[in-house]
PDB file of C-alpha atoms in Angstrom:
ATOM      1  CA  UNK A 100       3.952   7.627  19.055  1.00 89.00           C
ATOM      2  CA  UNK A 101       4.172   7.137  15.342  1.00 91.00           C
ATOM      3  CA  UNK A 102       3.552   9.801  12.404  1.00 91.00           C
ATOM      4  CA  UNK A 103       2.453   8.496   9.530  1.00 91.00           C
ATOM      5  CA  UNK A 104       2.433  10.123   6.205  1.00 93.00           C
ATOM      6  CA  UNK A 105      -0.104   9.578   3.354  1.00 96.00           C
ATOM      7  CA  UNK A 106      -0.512  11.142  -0.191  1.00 97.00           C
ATOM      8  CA  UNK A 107      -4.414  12.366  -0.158  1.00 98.00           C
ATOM      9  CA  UNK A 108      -5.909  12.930  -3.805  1.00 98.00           C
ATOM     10  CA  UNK A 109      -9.226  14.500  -4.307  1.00 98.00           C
ATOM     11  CA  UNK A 110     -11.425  14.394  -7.435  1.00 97.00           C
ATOM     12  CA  UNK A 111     -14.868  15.014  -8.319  1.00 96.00           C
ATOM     13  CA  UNK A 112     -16.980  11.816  -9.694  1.00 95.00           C
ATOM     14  CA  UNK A 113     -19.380  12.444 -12.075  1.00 92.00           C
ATOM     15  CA  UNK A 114     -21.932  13.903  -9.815  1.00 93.00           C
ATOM     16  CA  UNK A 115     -19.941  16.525  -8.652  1.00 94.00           C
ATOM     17  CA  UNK A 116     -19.124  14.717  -5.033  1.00 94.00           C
ATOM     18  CA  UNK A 117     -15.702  14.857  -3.328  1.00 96.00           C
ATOM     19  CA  UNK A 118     -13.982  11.658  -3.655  1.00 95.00           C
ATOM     20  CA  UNK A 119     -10.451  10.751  -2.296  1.00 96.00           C
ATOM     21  CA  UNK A 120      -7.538   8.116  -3.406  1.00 96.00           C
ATOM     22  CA  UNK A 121      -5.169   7.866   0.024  1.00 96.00           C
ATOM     23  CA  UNK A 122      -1.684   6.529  -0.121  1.00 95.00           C
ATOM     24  CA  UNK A 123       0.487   6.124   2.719  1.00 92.00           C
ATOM     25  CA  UNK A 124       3.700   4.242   0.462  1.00 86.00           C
ATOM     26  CA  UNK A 125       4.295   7.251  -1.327  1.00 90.00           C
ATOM     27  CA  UNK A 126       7.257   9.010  -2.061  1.00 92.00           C
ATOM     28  CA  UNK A 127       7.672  11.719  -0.794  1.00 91.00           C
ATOM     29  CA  UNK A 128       8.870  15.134  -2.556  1.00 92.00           C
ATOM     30  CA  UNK A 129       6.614  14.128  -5.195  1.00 96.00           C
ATOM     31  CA  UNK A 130       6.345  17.265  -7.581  1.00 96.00           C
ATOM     32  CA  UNK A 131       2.472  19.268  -8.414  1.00 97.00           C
ATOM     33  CA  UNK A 132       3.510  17.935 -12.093  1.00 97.00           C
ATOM     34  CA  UNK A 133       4.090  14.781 -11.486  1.00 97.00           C
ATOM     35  CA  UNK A 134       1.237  14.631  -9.268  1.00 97.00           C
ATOM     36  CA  UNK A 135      -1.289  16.490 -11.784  1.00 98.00           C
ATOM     37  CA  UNK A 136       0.076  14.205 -14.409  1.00 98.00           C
ATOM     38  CA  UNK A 137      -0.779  10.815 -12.069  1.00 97.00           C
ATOM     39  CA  UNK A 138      -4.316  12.370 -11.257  1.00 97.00           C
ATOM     40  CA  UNK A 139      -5.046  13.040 -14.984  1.00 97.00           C
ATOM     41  CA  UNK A 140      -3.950   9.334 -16.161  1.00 97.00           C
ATOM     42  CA  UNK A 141      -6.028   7.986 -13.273  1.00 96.00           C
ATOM     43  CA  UNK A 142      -9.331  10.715 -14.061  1.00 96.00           C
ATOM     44  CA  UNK A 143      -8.652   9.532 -17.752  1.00 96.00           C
ATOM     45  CA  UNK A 144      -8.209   5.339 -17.123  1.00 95.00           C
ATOM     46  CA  UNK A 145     -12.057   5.940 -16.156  1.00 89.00           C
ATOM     47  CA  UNK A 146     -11.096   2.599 -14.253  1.00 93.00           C
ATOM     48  CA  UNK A 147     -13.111   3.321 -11.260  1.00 91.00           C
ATOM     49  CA  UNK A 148     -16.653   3.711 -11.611  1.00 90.00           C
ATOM     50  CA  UNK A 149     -19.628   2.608  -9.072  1.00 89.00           C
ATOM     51  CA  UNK A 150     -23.877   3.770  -9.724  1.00 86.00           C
ATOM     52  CA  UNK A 151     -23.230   7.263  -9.483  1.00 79.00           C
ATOM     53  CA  UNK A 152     -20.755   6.886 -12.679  1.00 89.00           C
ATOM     54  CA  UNK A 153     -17.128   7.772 -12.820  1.00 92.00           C
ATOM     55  CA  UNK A 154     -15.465   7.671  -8.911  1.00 93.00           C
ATOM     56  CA  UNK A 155     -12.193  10.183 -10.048  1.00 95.00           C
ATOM     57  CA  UNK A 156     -13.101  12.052 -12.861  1.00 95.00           C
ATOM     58  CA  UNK A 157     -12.306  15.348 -12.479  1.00 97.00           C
ATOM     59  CA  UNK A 158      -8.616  16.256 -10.340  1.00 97.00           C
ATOM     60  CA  UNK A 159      -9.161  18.885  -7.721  1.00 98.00           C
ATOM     61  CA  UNK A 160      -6.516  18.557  -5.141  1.00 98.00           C
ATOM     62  CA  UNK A 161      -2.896  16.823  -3.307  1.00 98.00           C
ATOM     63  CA  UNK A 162      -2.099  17.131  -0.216  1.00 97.00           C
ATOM     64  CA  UNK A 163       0.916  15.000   1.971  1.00 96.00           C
ATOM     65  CA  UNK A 164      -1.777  14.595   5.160  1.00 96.00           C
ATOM     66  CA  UNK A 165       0.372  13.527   8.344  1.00 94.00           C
ATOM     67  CA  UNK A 166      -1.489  12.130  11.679  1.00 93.00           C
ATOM     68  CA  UNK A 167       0.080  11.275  14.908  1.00 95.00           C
ATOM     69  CA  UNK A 168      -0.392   7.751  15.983  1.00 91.00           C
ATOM     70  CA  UNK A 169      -0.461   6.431  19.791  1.00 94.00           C
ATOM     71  CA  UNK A 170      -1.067   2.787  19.578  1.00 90.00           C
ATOM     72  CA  UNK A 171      -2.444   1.463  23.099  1.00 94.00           C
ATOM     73  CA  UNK A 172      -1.884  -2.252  22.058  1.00 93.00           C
ATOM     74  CA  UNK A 173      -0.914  -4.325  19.034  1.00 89.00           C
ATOM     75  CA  UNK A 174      -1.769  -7.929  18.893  1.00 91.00           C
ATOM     76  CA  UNK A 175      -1.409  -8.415  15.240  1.00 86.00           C
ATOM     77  CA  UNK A 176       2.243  -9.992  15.435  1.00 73.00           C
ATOM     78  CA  UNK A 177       0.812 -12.696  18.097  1.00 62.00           C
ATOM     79  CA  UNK A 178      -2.147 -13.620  15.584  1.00 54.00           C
ATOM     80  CA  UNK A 179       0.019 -14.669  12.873  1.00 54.00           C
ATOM     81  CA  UNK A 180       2.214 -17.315  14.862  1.00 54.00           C
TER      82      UNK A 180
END
């Protein structure tokens, strides 16, 4: 069994909807400042948009979301040879 450990951020997009940025590189102790200050460049880059407008506009959460993984079989290390 492995635990793995992502960085979950949740914004609103223009519409109001939930929508999440997950990232399981990174480092960990991360401050709220330093994570409110990422979240605001990236709700400010407006760098992500889709139909409904403006994916991350407006920062509403961080969390460090950990899951326990049980792999039952791995054959990605034989399908690169």
């Amino acid at each position: 069994m492995t635990t793995v450990k992502t960085l979950q951020l949740t914004f609103l997009n223009d519409k109001g909807k939930k929508k999440r940025l997950s990232f399981a590189d990174a480092a960990e102790g991360l401050s709220e400042s330093e994570v409110r200050t990422a979240m605001a460049e990236i709700a400010a880059s407006n760098a992500f948009s889709d139909k409904e407008g403006d994916l991350y506009k407006t920062p509403q959460a961080a969390e460090y979301v950990e899951r326990s993984v049980t792999a039952l079989f791995d054959d990605s290390d034989e399908k690169s040879k």
